[in-house]
PDB file of C-alpha atoms and ligand atoms in Angstrom:
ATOM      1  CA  UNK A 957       0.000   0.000   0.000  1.00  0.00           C
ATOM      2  CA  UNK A 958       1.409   3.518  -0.989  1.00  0.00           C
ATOM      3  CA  UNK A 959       2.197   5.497   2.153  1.00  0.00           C
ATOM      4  CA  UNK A 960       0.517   8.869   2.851  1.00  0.00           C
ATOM      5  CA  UNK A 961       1.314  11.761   0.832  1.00  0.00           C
ATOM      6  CA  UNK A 962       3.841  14.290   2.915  1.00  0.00           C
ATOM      7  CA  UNK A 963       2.666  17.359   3.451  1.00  0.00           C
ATOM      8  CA  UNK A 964       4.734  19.934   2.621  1.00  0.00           C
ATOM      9  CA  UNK A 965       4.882  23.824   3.160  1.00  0.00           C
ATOM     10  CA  UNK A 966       7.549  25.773   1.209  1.00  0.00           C
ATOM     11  CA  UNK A 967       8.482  29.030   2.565  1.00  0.00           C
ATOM     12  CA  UNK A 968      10.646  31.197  -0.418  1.00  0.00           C
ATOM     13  CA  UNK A 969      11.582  34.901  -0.714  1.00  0.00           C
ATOM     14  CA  UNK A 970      12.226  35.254  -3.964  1.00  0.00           C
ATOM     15  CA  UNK A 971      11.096  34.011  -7.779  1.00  0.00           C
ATOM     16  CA  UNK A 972      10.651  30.676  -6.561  1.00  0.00           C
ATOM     17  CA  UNK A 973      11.942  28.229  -9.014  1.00  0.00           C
ATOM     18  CA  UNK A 974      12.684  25.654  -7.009  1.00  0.00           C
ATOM     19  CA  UNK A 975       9.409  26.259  -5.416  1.00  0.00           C
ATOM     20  CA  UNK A 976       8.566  25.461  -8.669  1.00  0.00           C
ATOM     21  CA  UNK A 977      10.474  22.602  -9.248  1.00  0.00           C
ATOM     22  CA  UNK A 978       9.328  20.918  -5.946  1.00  0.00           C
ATOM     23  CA  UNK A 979       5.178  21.282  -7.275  1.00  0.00           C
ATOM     24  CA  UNK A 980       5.846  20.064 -10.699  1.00  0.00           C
ATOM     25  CA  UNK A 981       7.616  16.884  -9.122  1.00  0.00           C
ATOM     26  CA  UNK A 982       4.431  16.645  -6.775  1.00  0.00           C
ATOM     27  CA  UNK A 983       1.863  16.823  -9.711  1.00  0.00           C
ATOM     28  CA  UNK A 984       3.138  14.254 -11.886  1.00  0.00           C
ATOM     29  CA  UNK A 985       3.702  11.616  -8.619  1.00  0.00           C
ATOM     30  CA  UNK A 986       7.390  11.754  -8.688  1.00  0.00           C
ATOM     31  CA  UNK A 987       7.280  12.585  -5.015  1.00  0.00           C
ATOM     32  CA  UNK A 988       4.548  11.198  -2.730  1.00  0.00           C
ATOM     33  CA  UNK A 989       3.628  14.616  -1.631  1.00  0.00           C
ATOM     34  CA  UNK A 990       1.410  17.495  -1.619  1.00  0.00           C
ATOM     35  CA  UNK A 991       2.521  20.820  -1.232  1.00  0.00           C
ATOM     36  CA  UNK A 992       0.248  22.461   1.385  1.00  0.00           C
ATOM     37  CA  UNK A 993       0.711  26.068   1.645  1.00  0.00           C
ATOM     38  CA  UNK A 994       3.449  28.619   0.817  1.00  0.00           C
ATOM     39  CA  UNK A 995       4.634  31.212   2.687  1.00  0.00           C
ATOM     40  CA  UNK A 996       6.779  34.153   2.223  1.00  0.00           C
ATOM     41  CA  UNK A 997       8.389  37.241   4.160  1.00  0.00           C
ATOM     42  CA  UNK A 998       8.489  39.504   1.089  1.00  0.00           C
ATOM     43  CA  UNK A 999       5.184  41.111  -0.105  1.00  0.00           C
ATOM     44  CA  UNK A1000       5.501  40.951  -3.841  1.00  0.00           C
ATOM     45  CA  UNK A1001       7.474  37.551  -4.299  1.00  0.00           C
ATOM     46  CA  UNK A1002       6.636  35.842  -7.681  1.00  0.00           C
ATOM     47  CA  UNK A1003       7.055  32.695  -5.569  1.00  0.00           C
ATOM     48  CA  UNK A1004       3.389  33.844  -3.748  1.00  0.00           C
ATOM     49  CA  UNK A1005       1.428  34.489  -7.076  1.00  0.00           C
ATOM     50  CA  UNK A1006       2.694  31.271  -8.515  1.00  0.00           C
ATOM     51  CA  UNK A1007       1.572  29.322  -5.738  1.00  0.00           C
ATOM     52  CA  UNK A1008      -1.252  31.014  -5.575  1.00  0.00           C
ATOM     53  CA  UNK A1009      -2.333  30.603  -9.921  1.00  0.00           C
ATOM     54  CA  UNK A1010      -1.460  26.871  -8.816  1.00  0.00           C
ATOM     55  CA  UNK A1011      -4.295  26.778  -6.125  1.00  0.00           C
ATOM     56  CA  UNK A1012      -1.941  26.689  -3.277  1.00  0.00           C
ATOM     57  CA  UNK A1013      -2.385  28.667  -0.088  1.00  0.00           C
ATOM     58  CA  UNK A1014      -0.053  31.047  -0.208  1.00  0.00           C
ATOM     59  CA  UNK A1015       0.786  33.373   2.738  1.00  0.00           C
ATOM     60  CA  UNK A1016       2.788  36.630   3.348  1.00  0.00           C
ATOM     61  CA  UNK A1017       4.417  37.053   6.686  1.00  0.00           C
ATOM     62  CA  UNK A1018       5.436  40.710   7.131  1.00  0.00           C
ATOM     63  CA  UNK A1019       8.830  41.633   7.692  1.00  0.00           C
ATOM     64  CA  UNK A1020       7.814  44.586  10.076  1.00  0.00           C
ATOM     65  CA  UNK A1021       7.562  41.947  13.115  1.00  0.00           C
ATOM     66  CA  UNK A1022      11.034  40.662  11.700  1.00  0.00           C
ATOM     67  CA  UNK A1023      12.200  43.044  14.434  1.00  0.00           C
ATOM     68  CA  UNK A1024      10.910  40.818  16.952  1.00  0.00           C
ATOM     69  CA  UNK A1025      11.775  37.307  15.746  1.00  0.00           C
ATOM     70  CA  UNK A1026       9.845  35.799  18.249  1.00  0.00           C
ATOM     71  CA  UNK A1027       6.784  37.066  16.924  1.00  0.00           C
ATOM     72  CA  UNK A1028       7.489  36.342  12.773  1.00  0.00           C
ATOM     73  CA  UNK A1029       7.675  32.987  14.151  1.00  0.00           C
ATOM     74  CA  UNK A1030       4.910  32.211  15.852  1.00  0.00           C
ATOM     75  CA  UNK A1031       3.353  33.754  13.225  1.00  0.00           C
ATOM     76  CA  UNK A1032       4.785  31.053  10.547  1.00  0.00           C
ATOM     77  CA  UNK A1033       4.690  28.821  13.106  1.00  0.00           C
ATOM     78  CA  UNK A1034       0.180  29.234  13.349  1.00  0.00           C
ATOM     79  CA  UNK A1035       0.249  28.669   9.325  1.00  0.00           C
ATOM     80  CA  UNK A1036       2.485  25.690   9.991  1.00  0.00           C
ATOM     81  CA  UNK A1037       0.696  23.624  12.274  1.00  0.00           C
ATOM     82  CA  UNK A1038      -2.868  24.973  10.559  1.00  0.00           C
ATOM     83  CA  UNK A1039      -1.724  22.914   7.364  1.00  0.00           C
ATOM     84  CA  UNK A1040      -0.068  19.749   9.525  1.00  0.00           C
ATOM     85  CA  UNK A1041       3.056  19.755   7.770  1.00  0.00           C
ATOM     86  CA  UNK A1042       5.573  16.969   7.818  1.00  0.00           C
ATOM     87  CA  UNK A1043       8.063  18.779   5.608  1.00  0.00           C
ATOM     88  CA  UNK A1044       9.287  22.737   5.959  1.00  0.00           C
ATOM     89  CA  UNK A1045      11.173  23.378   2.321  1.00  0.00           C
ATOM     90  CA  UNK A1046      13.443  26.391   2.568  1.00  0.00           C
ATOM     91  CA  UNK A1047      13.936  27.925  -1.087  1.00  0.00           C
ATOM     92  CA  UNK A1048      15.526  30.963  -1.057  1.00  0.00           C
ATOM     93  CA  UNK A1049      13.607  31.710   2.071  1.00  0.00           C
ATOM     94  CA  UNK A1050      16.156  34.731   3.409  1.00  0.00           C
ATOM     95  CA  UNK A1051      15.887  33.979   7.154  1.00  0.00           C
ATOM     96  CA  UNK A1052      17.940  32.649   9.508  1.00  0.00           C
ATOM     97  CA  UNK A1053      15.596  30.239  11.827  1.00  0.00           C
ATOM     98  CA  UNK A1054      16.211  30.384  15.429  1.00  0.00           C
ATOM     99  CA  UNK A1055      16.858  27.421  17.279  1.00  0.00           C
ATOM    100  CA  UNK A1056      13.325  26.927  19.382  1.00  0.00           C
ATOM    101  CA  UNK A1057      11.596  26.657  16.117  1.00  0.00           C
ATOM    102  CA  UNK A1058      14.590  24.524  13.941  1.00  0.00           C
ATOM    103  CA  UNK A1059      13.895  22.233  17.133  1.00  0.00           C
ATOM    104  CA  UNK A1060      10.402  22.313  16.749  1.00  0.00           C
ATOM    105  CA  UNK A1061      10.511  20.546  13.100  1.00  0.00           C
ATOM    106  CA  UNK A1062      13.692  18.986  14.064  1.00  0.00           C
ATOM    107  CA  UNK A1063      14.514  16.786  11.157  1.00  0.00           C
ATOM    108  CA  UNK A1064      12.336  18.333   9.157  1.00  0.00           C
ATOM    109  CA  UNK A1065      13.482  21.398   7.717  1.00  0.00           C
ATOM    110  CA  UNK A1066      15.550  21.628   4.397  1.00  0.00           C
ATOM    111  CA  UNK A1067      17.069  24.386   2.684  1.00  0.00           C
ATOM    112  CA  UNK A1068      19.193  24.728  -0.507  1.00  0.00           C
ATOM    113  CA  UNK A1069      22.545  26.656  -0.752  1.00  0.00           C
ATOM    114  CA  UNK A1070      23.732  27.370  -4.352  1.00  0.00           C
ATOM    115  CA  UNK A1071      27.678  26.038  -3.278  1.00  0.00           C
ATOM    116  CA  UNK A1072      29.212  22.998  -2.278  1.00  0.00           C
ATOM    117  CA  UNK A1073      28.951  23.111   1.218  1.00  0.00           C
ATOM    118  CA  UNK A1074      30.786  24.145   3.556  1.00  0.00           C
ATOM    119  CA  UNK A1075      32.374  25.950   1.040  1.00  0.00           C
ATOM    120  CA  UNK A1076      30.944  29.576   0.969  1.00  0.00           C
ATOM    121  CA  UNK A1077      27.764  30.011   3.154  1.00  0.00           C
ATOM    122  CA  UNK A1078      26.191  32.762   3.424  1.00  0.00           C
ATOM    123  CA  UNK A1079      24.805  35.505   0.861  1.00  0.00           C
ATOM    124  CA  UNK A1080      26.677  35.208  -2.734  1.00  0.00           C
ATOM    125  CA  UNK A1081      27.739  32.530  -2.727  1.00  0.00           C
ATOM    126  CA  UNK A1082      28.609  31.963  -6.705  1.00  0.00           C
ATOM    127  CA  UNK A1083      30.739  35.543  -6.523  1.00  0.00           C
ATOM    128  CA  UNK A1084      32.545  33.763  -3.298  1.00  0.00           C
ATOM    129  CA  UNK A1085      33.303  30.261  -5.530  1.00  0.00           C
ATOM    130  CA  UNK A1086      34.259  32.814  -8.602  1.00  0.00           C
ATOM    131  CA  UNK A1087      36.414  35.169  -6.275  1.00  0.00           C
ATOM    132  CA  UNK A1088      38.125  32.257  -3.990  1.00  0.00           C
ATOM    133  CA  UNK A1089      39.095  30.599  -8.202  1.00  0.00           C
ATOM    134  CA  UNK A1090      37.440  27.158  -7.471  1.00  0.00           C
ATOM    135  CA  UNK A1091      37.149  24.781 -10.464  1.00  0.00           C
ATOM    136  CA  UNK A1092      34.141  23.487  -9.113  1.00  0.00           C
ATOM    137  CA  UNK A1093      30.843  24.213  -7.548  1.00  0.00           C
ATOM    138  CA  UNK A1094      27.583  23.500  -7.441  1.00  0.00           C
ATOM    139  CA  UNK A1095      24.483  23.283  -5.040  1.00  0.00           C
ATOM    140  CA  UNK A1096      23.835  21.689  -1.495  1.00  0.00           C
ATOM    141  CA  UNK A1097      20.323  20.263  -0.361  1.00  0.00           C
ATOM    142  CA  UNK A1098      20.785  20.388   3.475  1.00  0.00           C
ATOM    143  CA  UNK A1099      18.775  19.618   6.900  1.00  0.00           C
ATOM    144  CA  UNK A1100      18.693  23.504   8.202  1.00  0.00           C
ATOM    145  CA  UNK A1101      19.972  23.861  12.210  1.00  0.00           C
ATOM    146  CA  UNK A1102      19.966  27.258  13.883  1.00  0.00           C
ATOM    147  CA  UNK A1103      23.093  28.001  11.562  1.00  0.00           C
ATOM    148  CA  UNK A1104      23.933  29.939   8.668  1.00  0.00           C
ATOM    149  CA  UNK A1105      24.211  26.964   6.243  1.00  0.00           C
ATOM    150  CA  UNK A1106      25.410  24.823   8.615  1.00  0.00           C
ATOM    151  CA  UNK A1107      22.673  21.417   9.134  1.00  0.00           C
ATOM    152  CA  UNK A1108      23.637  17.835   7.793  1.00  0.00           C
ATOM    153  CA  UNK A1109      23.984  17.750   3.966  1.00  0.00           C
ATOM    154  CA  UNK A1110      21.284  15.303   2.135  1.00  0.00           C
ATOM    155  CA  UNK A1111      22.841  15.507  -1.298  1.00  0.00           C
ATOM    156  CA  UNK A1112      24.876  17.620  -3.241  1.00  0.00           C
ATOM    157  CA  UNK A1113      25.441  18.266  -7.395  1.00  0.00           C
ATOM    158  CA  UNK A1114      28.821  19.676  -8.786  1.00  0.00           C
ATOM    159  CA  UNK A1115      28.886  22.153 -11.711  1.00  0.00           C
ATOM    160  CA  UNK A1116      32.541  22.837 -13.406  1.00  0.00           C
ATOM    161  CA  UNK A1117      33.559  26.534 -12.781  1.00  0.00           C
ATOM    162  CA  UNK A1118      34.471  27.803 -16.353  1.00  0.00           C
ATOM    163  CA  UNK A1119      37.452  30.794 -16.751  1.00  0.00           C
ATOM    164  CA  UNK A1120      34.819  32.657 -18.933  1.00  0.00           C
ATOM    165  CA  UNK A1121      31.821  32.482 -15.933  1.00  0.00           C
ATOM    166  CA  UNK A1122      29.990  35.462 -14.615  1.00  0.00           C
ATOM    167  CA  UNK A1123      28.312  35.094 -10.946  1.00  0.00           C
ATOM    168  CA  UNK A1124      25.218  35.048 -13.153  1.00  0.00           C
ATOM    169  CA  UNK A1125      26.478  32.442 -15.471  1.00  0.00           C
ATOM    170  CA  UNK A1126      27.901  30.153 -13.126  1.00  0.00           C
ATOM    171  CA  UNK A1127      24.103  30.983 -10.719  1.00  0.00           C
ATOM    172  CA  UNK A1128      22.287  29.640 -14.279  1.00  0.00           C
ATOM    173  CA  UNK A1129      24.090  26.314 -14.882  1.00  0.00           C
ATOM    174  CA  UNK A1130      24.113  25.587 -10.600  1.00  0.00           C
ATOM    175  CA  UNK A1131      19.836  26.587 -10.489  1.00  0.00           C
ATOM    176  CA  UNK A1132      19.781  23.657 -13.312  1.00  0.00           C
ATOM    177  CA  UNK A1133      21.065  20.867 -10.603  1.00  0.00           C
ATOM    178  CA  UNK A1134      19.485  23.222  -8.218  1.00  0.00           C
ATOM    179  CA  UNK A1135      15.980  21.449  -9.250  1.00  0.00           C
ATOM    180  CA  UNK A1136      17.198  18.098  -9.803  1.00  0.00           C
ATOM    181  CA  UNK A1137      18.850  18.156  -5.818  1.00  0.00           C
ATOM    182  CA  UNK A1138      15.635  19.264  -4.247  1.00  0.00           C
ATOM    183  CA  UNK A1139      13.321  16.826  -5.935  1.00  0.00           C
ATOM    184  CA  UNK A1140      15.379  14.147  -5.065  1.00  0.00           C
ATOM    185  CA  UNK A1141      16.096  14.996  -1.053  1.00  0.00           C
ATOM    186  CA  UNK A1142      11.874  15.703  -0.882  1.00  0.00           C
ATOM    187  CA  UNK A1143      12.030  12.297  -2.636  1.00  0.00           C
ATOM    188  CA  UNK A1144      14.172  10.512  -0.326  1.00  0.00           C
ATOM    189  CA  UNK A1145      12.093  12.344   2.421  1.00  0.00           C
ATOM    190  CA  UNK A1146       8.433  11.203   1.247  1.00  0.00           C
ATOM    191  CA  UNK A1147       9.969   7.893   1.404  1.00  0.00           C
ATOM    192  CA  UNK A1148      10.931   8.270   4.817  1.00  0.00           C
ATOM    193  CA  UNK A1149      14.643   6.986   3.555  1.00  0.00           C
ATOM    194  CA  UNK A1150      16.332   9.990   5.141  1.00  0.00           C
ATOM    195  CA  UNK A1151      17.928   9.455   8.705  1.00  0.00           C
ATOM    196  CA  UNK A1152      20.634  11.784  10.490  1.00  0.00           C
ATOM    197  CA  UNK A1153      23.148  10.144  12.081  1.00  0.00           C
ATOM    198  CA  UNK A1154      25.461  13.189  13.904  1.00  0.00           C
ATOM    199  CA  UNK A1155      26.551  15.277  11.165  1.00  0.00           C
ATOM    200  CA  UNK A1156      25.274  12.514   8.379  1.00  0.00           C
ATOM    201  CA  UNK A1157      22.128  11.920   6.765  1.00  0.00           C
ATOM    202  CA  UNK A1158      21.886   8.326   6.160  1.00  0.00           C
ATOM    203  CA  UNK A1159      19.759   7.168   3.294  1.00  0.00           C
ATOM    204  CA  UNK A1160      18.407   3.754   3.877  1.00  0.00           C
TER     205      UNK A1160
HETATM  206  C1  LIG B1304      18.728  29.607  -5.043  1.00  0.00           C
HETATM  207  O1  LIG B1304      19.948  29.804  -5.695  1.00  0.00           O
HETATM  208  C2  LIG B1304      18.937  28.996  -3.681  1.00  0.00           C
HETATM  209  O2  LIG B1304      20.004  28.092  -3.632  1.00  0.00           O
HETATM  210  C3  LIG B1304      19.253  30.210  -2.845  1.00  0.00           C
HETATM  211  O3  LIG B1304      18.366  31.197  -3.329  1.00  0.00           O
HETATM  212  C4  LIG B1304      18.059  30.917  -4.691  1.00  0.00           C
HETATM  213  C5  LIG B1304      16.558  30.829  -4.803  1.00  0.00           C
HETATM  214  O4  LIG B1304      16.143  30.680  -6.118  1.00  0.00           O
HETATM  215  N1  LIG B1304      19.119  29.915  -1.443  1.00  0.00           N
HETATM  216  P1  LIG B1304      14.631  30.363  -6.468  1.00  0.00           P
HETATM  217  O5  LIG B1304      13.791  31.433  -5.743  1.00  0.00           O
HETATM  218  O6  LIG B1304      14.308  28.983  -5.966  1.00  0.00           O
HETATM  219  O7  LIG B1304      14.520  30.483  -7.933  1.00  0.00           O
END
């Protein structure tokens, strides 16, 4: 018997490709999983009117209580637990999470980080790999902890680092694997495959 669909929110600050990525996958049954609502910090994100032209609840949580942390959280944390979800997606969701609510969905938050971590966390990453002169980079599917970038790594794709790239170059071939990583750590997920061991995620 198939197992229960996941239930999924993603939360994403930006355009939201791998937002978009993760509902595609979701629609035609490649993960067992339904994407339950979306939220978002910024107003005008094209992540919120996609979800929302794809049916999805879609939520903006204002940055004015950002001041107060405590508060922004609760306040994701009330959409969270109103949908049930098994799975928090982080997709270029711009917040640092403290660590009461990490440990509240502990083992249950991802996030993707367009480098090979630990190599360059943080903001910019692609100008860090270009400035540093790696030959290679690529993308990082992680669990997130109360770190910048920090959680156990689920799976990771390389890209080759070309003399001629551009941050924007190099961002455009890593976004490509970018999709592919996600869908297949939400796979591994759904099928309840995934288990951290310390610093490792174990697939079984
Ligand atoms: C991606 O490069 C992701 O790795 C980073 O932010 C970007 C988000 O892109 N954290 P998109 O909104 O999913 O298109």
């Amino acid at each position: 018997m198939k197992a229960k669909p996941k239930k999924i929110a993603i939360m994403a600050s930006g355009r939201g490709s791998n937002m978009d990525a993760i509902i595609d996958a979701a629609k035609v049954g490649r993960i067992n999983a339904e994407v339950s609502a979306v939220i978002s910090d910024k107003k005008g994100a094209a992540a919120l009117s996609k979800a929302s032209d794809a049916g999805i609840p879609a939520y903006f949580v204002s940055r004015a209580r950002a001041a107060d942390r405590d508060a922004f959280e609760r306040d994701l944390l009330e959409i969270l637990e109103r949908h049930s979800v098994d799975l928090i997606c982080c997709a270029g969701f711009m917040r640092v999470l403290s660590a009461g609510f990490v440990n509240r969905y502990k083992g249950r938050i991802m996030n993707i980080h367009p480098a090979l971590l630990p190599a360059f966390p943080g903001l910019f990453a692609q100008q860090q790999a270009l400035d540093y002169g790696v030959k290679v980079s690529g993308c990082t599917v992680h669990f997130a902890d109360a770190g910048t970038d920090t959680g156990p790594i689920i799976c990771q794709r390389a890209v080759d680092v070309l003399e001629t790239d551009t941050a924007e170059s190099l961002a455009e071939r890593i976004i490509q694997k970018e999709h592919e990583a996600y869908v297949e750590a939400v796979r591994l997920f759904c099928e309840d495959r995934l288990s951290i061991v310390g610093r490792r995620v174990v697939i079984v």
